[in-house]
Every structure is written in C-alpha cells, then in structure tokens.
Amino acid sequence: MPRSSAAALDAAAATDPALHDPELRAAFETCRRLHADHGKTYYLATLLLPAAKRPYVWALYGFARYADEFVDSFTDPDPDALVAWSDDFLKSLDEDGPHDPVGRAMAVTMRRWDIPREQVEAFLDSMRMDITETGYPTYADLDRYVYGSAAVIGLQMLPILEPLTPGAVAPARALGVAFQLTNFIRDIGEDLDRGRVYLPGEDLTRFGLTREDLFAARRAGTTPQAVRDLLAFETERTRELYAEAELGLDMVHPTSRDCLRTAYLLYGGILDEVERAGYDVLARRVRVSGRRRLAVALPGLVRARRARREESRWQTAAR
C-alpha cells in the first residue's frame, strides 16, 4: 500500500477505529486503485481534501465504478452478475455486512457519513436500467436515469464535504448531473459502440437526426454538422447546470472547497475541449491535458500543504 494511502487511512482511523482493521484497509485500497485508474480527474481533486476524508471518497467512486463495469465493460460485461451483486449488497446491509472489498468499504462509508440507503438503491436501479435501456425519448426520461446514476453521487459526497447550509443540496445534485452529462457528450462514440444513446430522442428530432444517423456517423468516423449542432445544444444545457452548481462551491466546509472547485473546473474544462474540437467527438475522445489538470489543482495543493505544515507546527507546540 502506498505511504500516502496508509497515511490517509490512519487519519480516518482517528475518528473511525474500524479502519485499523487490515482487511478493511485493504478494501479501501482496492477502491482507491479503482478511483486512481478510472477517475483521474476527480482523483486529483480528491487529493485536496483533508487526508481523513479521502478514503471515503475512494469508497464512493470504487463502488460506482465496480457496479458500472458489470454493464459497461467492452471485454467482459456481465449484467446478471450486476443483479446478483447488487441484491447481495443490499441484503447484507440488513445482516452481517458485505464481504466483498468494494461493498465492505461502501457500507462503512454509508455508516460513517449517514448516507441514506435510498440513495444507494437509486444508483443501483439506474445501473440495472443500462441492462435493457439503450435510449431515452425525452430529457425527462433521461433525468430519471441520471438521478440515480449521477445526482445521488453528488448527494452522497455532500456529507463528506460538510455542507454549511441546507441550500447546498440543490447545487450538489446539479453538479452530479452536470458531470454525467459532460461524460455523455465526451463519450458519445464509446456509448454508441455499446449500443446506447444518452442524448434524448426529442433533441435528435430537433436537429433532424435519428439514432441510426449517429451510429452511421460513428462507423464512418465523421461528425456531421447536424450532430455538432446537437452537441452544442447539449453543451449549453450542461453549462446551465454548472452555473447552478457554482452557487454551492462555497456552501461547504472551507477544507472541502478546493476539492470541489477543482473538480468543477476540470470537468467544465472537458466541455471547453469539446468546443475547441468543434464538437468533432464521434471519432475521438477529447481530454483535458495533464498540464492543464495540474495547473488547475496546483493552487489548492499549495494551500493544502501549507495548512498541513501549520497544523503540524501547532501540534508540536502543544506537546
């Protein structure tokens, strides 16, 4: 286990002694690796949180990613396993707790931060929708899916970020949805390869398009102008959600703000890259460069290091 991971788990164990258990620590490390490997943008932002909070974010991300892979894996999708695993997880919450590492870390996180079971059920329901649903006729239909797949993720994060006012709830939900819609825009080509379209059918109709047009463009490796116009429309809608979410960036504990703002800026930066590419994203996946990610995160990293040094000096003086 990397030294930084062990340090974060030690910090969390100061208020949650269960994290001294070697098997539980290994479970959180499993989630951390999932986060680091598959969620680089948000993983970087998580480094700006106090060390004691990071393991719980690893668990939230690891749980979401693990469930998602059952239906989104290109090489080994297993929808039946998703149903069995999610049923077992929910049942175990009423019994002796989960036994698999990801589920165990998630259950501890739910207990530590009072994350409602209903939010987790909503997430798993949306993951199950991916087994049979390949498109959504209206934005309202898509919103029902996105509530479980993304809005509740924002709501699950909120206790860890420590909101200062009930007004933080709506921005947290909006930010979760904005992140998801950003992914839909960026990953449209990959989703088509999975047979799915996460852009509402009514929006396609607005721009004179059909699902078949999107699949044909993906096969041809081109992005017709009508598709670019559609993606510009979806981008504008998503930016409206980011604007709503921005209102909540200072509604959380000061030690959480750099993390939240960095994630907000980096995910919004994905839309900047889509626009910079002229919405030509059917044949390629745009990315925020590592240099740009570091430039956004660096001020917060400097402040976090300064705060840790100051805390260490106070602790030394108190001895």
C-alpha positions as CSV (number, residue, x, y, z in Angstrom):
1,M,0.0,0.0,0.0
2,P,1.4,3.4,-0.9
3,R,2.6,5.5,2.0
4,S,0.1,8.3,1.2
5,S,-2.8,5.8,1.2
6,A,-1.7,4.4,4.6
7,A,-1.5,7.9,6.0
8,A,-5.0,8.8,4.8
9,L,-6.4,5.6,6.3
10,D,-4.5,6.3,9.6
11,A,-6.0,9.8,9.6
12,A,-9.5,8.4,9.1
13,A,-9.0,5.8,11.8
14,A,-8.5,8.6,14.3
15,T,-12.3,9.1,14.3
16,D,-13.3,5.7,12.9
17,P,-11.3,3.0,14.7
18,A,-12.7,0.3,12.4
19,L,-10.2,1.5,9.8
20,H,-7.4,0.0,11.9
21,D,-8.6,-3.4,10.6
22,P,-6.1,-4.7,8.0
23,E,-8.8,-6.3,5.8
24,L,-10.9,-3.2,5.8
25,R,-7.8,-1.1,5.0
26,A,-7.2,-3.4,2.0
27,A,-10.8,-2.9,1.0
28,F,-10.4,0.8,0.9
29,E,-7.2,0.5,-1.0
30,T,-9.0,-1.6,-3.6
31,C,-11.4,1.3,-4.0
32,R,-8.5,3.8,-4.2
33,R,-7.0,1.9,-7.1
34,L,-10.3,1.9,-9.0
35,H,-10.5,5.6,-8.4
36,A,-6.9,6.3,-9.4
37,D,-7.1,4.1,-12.5
38,H,-10.5,5.1,-13.9
39,G,-11.3,8.6,-12.4
40,K,-8.1,10.5,-12.8
41,T,-9.8,14.0,-12.9
42,Y,-11.7,13.5,-9.7
43,Y,-8.9,11.6,-8.1
44,L,-6.7,14.6,-8.5
45,A,-9.4,16.8,-6.9
46,T,-9.7,14.4,-4.0
47,L,-6.1,15.0,-3.1
48,L,-7.2,18.5,-1.9
49,L,-9.4,17.1,0.8
50,P,-8.2,16.5,4.3
51,A,-6.5,13.1,4.4
52,A,-9.1,11.7,6.8
53,K,-11.9,12.2,4.3
54,R,-10.1,10.8,1.2
55,P,-10.7,7.1,1.9
56,Y,-14.5,7.6,2.0
57,V,-14.4,9.3,-1.5
58,W,-12.4,6.3,-2.7
59,A,-15.2,4.0,-1.5
60,L,-17.9,6.0,-3.2
61,Y,-16.1,6.1,-6.5
62,G,-14.9,2.5,-6.2
63,F,-18.5,1.3,-5.6
64,A,-19.9,3.2,-8.5
65,R,-17.1,2.1,-10.9
66,Y,-17.3,-1.5,-9.8
67,A,-21.1,-1.6,-10.4
68,D,-20.7,0.2,-13.7
69,E,-18.2,-2.2,-15.1
70,F,-20.7,-5.1,-14.9
71,V,-22.7,-3.4,-17.8
72,D,-20.1,-1.1,-19.4
73,S,-17.1,-3.4,-19.9
74,F,-16.2,-3.8,-23.5
75,T,-14.4,-7.1,-22.9
76,D,-16.4,-8.9,-20.2
77,P,-19.9,-7.4,-19.5
78,D,-21.9,-9.5,-17.1
79,P,-25.4,-8.0,-16.4
80,D,-26.6,-11.0,-14.4
81,A,-23.6,-10.5,-12.1
82,L,-24.7,-6.9,-11.5
83,V,-28.1,-8.0,-10.4
84,A,-26.7,-10.7,-8.1
85,W,-24.0,-8.5,-6.6
86,S,-26.4,-5.5,-6.0
87,D,-29.0,-7.8,-4.4
88,D,-26.4,-9.3,-2.2
89,F,-25.0,-5.9,-1.2
90,L,-28.4,-4.5,-0.2
91,K,-29.4,-7.7,1.7
92,S,-26.1,-7.7,3.5
93,L,-26.8,-4.2,4.9
94,D,-29.6,-5.8,7.0
95,E,-27.4,-8.7,8.1
96,D,-23.7,-9.1,8.9
97,G,-22.5,-6.6,6.3
98,P,-20.9,-7.1,2.8
99,H,-18.0,-9.5,2.4
100,D,-16.5,-8.3,-0.9
101,P,-13.9,-5.5,-0.5
102,V,-15.8,-2.8,-2.5
103,G,-19.1,-3.5,-0.8
104,R,-17.5,-3.5,2.6
105,A,-15.8,-0.1,2.1
106,M,-19.0,1.3,0.9
107,A,-21.0,0.1,3.9
108,V,-18.5,1.6,6.3
109,T,-18.7,4.9,4.4
110,M,-22.5,4.9,4.5
111,R,-22.4,4.3,8.2
112,R,-19.7,6.9,8.9
113,W,-21.5,9.7,6.9
114,D,-25.1,8.7,7.3
115,I,-25.6,8.2,3.6
116,P,-29.2,7.0,3.1
117,R,-29.8,3.6,1.8
118,E,-32.4,5.0,-0.6
119,Q,-29.6,6.9,-2.5
120,V,-27.6,3.7,-3.0
121,E,-30.7,1.9,-4.1
122,A,-31.5,4.6,-6.7
123,F,-27.9,4.3,-8.0
124,L,-28.2,0.5,-8.4
125,D,-31.6,0.9,-10.1
126,S,-30.0,3.1,-12.7
127,M,-27.2,0.7,-13.3
128,R,-29.8,-2.0,-13.9
129,M,-31.5,0.2,-16.4
130,D,-28.3,0.0,-18.5
131,I,-29.0,-3.7,-19.0
132,T,-32.2,-3.1,-21.0
133,E,-32.5,0.6,-21.9
134,T,-30.5,1.9,-24.9
135,G,-32.0,5.3,-25.2
136,Y,-34.4,7.9,-23.7
137,P,-37.2,9.6,-25.7
138,T,-37.2,12.8,-23.7
139,Y,-35.0,14.7,-21.3
140,A,-37.4,14.0,-18.5
141,D,-36.9,10.3,-19.2
142,L,-33.1,10.7,-19.2
143,D,-33.4,12.7,-16.0
144,R,-34.9,9.8,-14.2
145,Y,-31.9,7.7,-15.1
146,V,-29.4,10.4,-14.3
147,Y,-30.9,11.0,-10.9
148,G,-29.7,7.5,-9.9
149,S,-26.6,7.4,-11.9
150,A,-25.3,10.9,-11.0
151,A,-27.4,13.2,-8.9
152,V,-27.3,10.8,-5.9
153,I,-23.5,10.6,-6.3
154,G,-23.4,14.4,-5.6
155,L,-25.7,13.9,-2.7
156,Q,-23.6,11.1,-1.3
157,M,-20.5,13.3,-1.5
158,L,-22.2,16.2,0.3
159,P,-21.9,14.9,3.9
160,I,-18.2,14.3,3.4
161,L,-17.7,17.8,2.1
162,E,-19.6,19.1,5.2
163,P,-22.3,21.5,4.0
164,L,-22.8,24.7,5.9
165,T,-26.4,25.2,4.8
166,P,-29.3,23.1,3.5
167,G,-29.0,25.3,0.4
168,A,-26.0,23.2,-0.6
169,V,-28.2,20.3,-1.6
170,A,-29.6,21.6,-4.9
171,P,-26.1,22.7,-6.2
172,A,-24.6,19.3,-5.2
173,R,-27.3,17.5,-7.2
174,A,-26.8,19.8,-10.1
175,L,-23.1,19.2,-10.1
176,G,-23.5,15.4,-10.1
177,V,-25.8,15.7,-13.2
178,A,-23.5,18.2,-14.9
179,F,-20.6,15.7,-14.5
180,Q,-22.7,12.9,-16.0
181,L,-24.0,15.0,-19.0
182,T,-20.4,16.1,-19.6
183,N,-19.4,12.4,-19.8
184,F,-22.3,11.7,-22.2
185,I,-21.1,14.4,-24.5
186,R,-17.5,13.4,-24.4
187,D,-18.1,9.7,-24.6
188,I,-20.8,9.7,-27.2
189,G,-18.7,7.5,-29.5
190,E,-17.9,4.9,-26.9
191,D,-21.6,4.8,-25.8
192,L,-22.6,4.2,-29.4
193,D,-20.2,1.2,-29.5
194,R,-22.1,-0.2,-26.6
195,G,-25.4,0.3,-28.5
196,R,-26.5,3.2,-26.3
197,V,-27.6,6.8,-26.9
198,Y,-27.7,9.1,-23.9
199,L,-28.9,12.1,-25.8
200,P,-32.7,12.5,-25.6
201,G,-34.6,11.4,-28.7
202,E,-36.5,14.6,-28.7
203,D,-33.2,16.5,-29.1
204,L,-32.2,14.4,-32.0
205,T,-35.5,15.1,-33.7
206,R,-35.0,18.9,-33.1
207,F,-31.9,18.7,-35.2
208,G,-33.3,16.4,-37.9
209,L,-31.4,13.3,-36.7
210,T,-32.1,9.7,-35.8
211,R,-30.3,7.2,-33.7
212,E,-29.3,5.5,-37.0
213,D,-27.7,8.7,-38.1
214,L,-25.4,8.7,-35.0
215,F,-24.4,5.0,-35.5
216,A,-23.7,5.6,-39.2
217,A,-21.6,8.7,-38.4
218,R,-19.6,6.7,-35.8
219,R,-18.9,3.9,-38.3
220,A,-17.8,6.5,-40.8
221,G,-15.6,8.3,-38.3
222,T,-17.2,11.6,-39.1
223,T,-19.2,14.2,-37.2
224,P,-21.8,15.8,-39.5
225,Q,-22.8,19.4,-38.9
226,A,-26.2,18.4,-37.6
227,V,-24.5,16.3,-34.9
228,R,-22.2,19.1,-34.0
229,D,-25.2,21.4,-33.6
230,L,-26.9,18.8,-31.4
231,L,-23.8,18.6,-29.2
232,A,-23.5,22.3,-28.9
233,F,-27.1,22.3,-27.7
234,E,-26.4,19.6,-25.1
235,T,-23.3,21.5,-24.0
236,E,-25.2,24.7,-23.4
237,R,-27.8,22.8,-21.3
238,T,-24.9,21.2,-19.3
239,R,-23.3,24.6,-18.7
240,E,-26.6,25.8,-17.2
241,L,-26.2,23.0,-14.6
242,Y,-22.7,24.1,-13.9
243,A,-23.9,27.6,-13.3
244,E,-26.4,26.3,-10.8
245,A,-23.7,24.1,-9.1
246,E,-21.3,27.1,-8.9
247,L,-23.6,28.6,-6.3
248,G,-22.8,25.8,-3.9
249,L,-19.0,25.9,-4.1
250,D,-18.6,28.0,-1.0
251,M,-21.5,26.3,0.9
252,V,-19.3,23.5,2.2
253,H,-16.6,23.5,4.9
254,P,-13.5,25.6,3.9
255,T,-11.3,22.5,3.9
256,S,-13.6,21.0,1.2
257,R,-13.7,24.0,-1.2
258,D,-10.5,23.5,-3.1
259,C,-11.5,19.9,-3.9
260,L,-15.0,20.9,-5.0
261,R,-13.9,23.9,-7.1
262,T,-11.1,21.9,-8.7
263,A,-13.5,19.1,-9.8
264,Y,-15.9,21.8,-11.0
265,L,-13.3,23.5,-13.1
266,L,-11.7,20.3,-14.5
267,Y,-15.0,18.7,-15.6
268,G,-16.1,22.0,-17.0
269,G,-12.8,22.0,-18.9
270,I,-13.9,18.9,-20.7
271,L,-16.7,20.9,-22.3
272,D,-14.1,23.5,-23.2
273,E,-12.1,20.8,-25.0
274,V,-15.2,19.6,-26.8
275,E,-15.9,23.1,-28.0
276,R,-12.2,23.6,-29.0
277,A,-12.5,20.4,-31.1
278,G,-15.5,21.9,-32.9
279,Y,-17.7,19.1,-31.4
280,D,-15.9,16.6,-33.6
281,V,-16.0,13.9,-31.0
282,L,-17.6,10.9,-32.7
283,A,-14.3,9.6,-33.9
284,R,-12.1,10.6,-30.9
285,R,-12.3,11.2,-27.2
286,V,-11.2,14.7,-26.1
287,R,-9.2,15.0,-22.9
288,V,-8.0,17.8,-20.5
289,S,-4.2,17.6,-20.7
290,G,-2.2,16.6,-17.7
291,R,-0.6,20.0,-17.7
292,R,-4.0,21.7,-17.5
293,R,-5.2,19.4,-14.7
294,L,-2.1,20.2,-12.7
295,A,-2.4,24.0,-13.3
296,V,-6.0,23.9,-12.0
297,A,-5.2,21.8,-9.0
298,L,-1.8,23.4,-8.1
299,P,-3.1,26.4,-6.1
300,G,-5.2,24.1,-3.9
301,L,-2.3,21.7,-3.4
302,V,-0.1,24.5,-2.3
303,R,-2.7,25.7,0.2
304,A,-3.3,22.2,1.5
305,R,0.4,21.7,2.0
306,R,0.7,25.0,3.8
307,A,-2.3,24.1,6.1
308,R,-0.7,20.7,6.9
309,R,2.6,22.3,7.9
310,E,0.8,24.9,10.0
311,E,-1.2,22.1,11.8
312,S,2.0,20.2,12.4
313,R,3.6,23.2,14.0
314,W,0.6,23.7,16.3
315,Q,0.6,20.1,17.3
316,T,4.4,20.2,18.0
317,A,3.9,23.4,20.1
318,A,1.1,21.8,22.1
319,R,3.2,18.8,23.2
